[in-house]
Short mmCIF file of C-alpha atoms in Angstrom, two decimals:
data_model
loop_
_atom_site.label_atom_id
_atom_site.label_comp_id
_atom_site.label_asym_id
_atom_site.label_seq_id
_atom_site.Cartn_x
_atom_site.Cartn_y
_atom_site.Cartn_z
CA MET J 1 0.00 0.00 0.00
CA SER J 2 1.43 3.34 -0.96
CA CYS J 3 2.00 6.01 1.68
CA ALA J 4 -0.50 8.39 0.00
CA ARG J 5 -3.25 5.72 -0.03
CA PHE J 6 -2.60 4.89 3.66
CA LEU J 7 -2.83 8.57 4.61
CA ALA J 8 -6.08 8.93 2.65
CA LEU J 9 -7.57 5.97 4.53
CA LEU J 10 -6.31 7.31 7.84
CA PHE J 11 -7.81 10.74 7.10
CA THR J 12 -11.20 9.22 6.21
CA PHE J 13 -11.19 7.10 9.38
CA GLY J 14 -10.24 10.12 11.48
CA GLN J 15 -13.14 12.12 10.07
CA ALA J 16 -15.60 9.36 10.95
CA ILE J 17 -14.38 9.39 14.54
CA ALA J 18 -14.47 13.18 14.77
CA PHE J 19 -18.14 13.32 13.75
CA ALA J 20 -19.36 10.43 15.88
CA GLN J 21 -21.48 11.83 18.67
CA SER J 22 -23.01 9.97 21.55
CA ALA J 23 -23.56 10.39 25.23
CA GLU J 24 -23.87 8.24 28.30
CA LEU J 25 -26.14 8.46 31.30
CA ASN J 26 -25.17 7.06 34.67
CA GLY J 27 -26.40 7.28 38.21
CA ARG J 28 -27.63 5.40 41.26
CA ILE J 29 -31.19 4.50 42.17
CA THR J 30 -32.33 4.36 45.79
CA ASP J 31 -35.70 4.11 47.51
CA SER J 32 -37.18 6.81 49.74
CA SER J 33 -35.17 5.54 52.74
CA GLY J 34 -31.88 5.72 50.83
CA SER J 35 -31.49 1.95 50.34
CA VAL J 36 -30.03 0.95 46.97
CA LEU J 37 -32.25 -0.78 44.44
CA PRO J 38 -30.52 -3.51 42.42
CA GLY J 39 -32.25 -4.93 39.35
CA VAL J 40 -34.16 -1.81 38.29
CA LYS J 41 -34.88 -2.03 34.55
CA LEU J 42 -34.16 1.19 32.65
CA ALA J 43 -35.12 2.21 29.13
CA VAL J 44 -33.86 5.47 27.62
CA THR J 45 -35.74 6.49 24.47
CA ASN J 46 -34.69 9.18 21.99
CA SER J 47 -37.74 11.36 21.39
CA ALA J 48 -36.92 12.07 17.73
CA THR J 49 -35.87 8.60 16.54
CA GLU J 50 -37.57 6.41 19.17
CA ALA J 51 -34.30 4.45 19.48
CA VAL J 52 -34.25 2.66 22.85
CA ARG J 53 -31.20 1.82 24.98
CA ASP J 54 -31.79 -0.63 27.86
CA ALA J 55 -29.85 -1.10 31.08
CA SER J 56 -30.37 -2.22 34.65
CA THR J 57 -28.93 -1.32 38.02
CA ASN J 58 -26.18 -3.48 39.51
CA ASP J 59 -26.01 -4.84 43.08
CA LEU J 60 -25.03 -1.39 44.38
CA GLY J 61 -27.86 0.41 42.54
CA TYR J 62 -25.62 1.96 39.88
CA TYR J 63 -26.40 2.01 36.16
CA THR J 64 -24.78 3.21 32.94
CA VAL J 65 -26.55 3.64 29.62
CA LEU J 66 -24.05 3.93 26.76
CA ARG J 67 -24.20 5.27 23.20
CA LEU J 68 -27.19 7.59 23.57
CA GLN J 69 -28.05 9.66 20.54
CA PRO J 70 -27.87 13.44 20.95
CA GLY J 71 -31.12 15.30 21.55
CA ALA J 72 -34.11 14.94 23.82
CA ASN J 73 -34.46 11.58 25.58
CA PHE J 74 -36.76 10.20 28.23
CA LEU J 75 -36.03 7.59 30.89
CA LYS J 76 -38.40 4.93 32.17
CA ALA J 77 -37.40 2.95 35.29
CA GLU J 78 -39.31 -0.06 36.67
CA LYS J 79 -38.89 -2.65 39.39
CA GLN J 80 -41.48 -5.14 40.58
CA GLY J 81 -43.03 -4.02 43.87
CA PHE J 82 -42.20 -0.33 43.23
CA ARG J 83 -43.99 2.45 41.40
CA GLY J 84 -42.25 3.12 38.08
CA ILE J 85 -41.01 6.54 37.05
CA VAL J 86 -40.66 8.41 33.77
CA GLU J 87 -38.23 11.32 33.52
CA THR J 88 -38.87 13.40 30.40
CA SER J 89 -36.25 16.14 30.72
CA ILE J 90 -33.04 14.37 29.69
CA ASN J 91 -31.11 16.33 27.04
#
């Protein structure tokens, strides 16, 4: 492969990375007494595309939702035995 061709491929790959945009959402879910809630099912939905990213809380109540699309999103959290929540102001 010639040096010029390699640089052209490298430049194209670099542009793709530079324009890739995503976000992540992370946090911890607790009940009203402050106890952690493992196993909460989360769904983050992009309002424009309706793309859904799923996650759940770990044993310490923490969660991370990766590769969110930019723009307005809403979060739905559910766990059996608890009232679910919907948070609509995630940008």
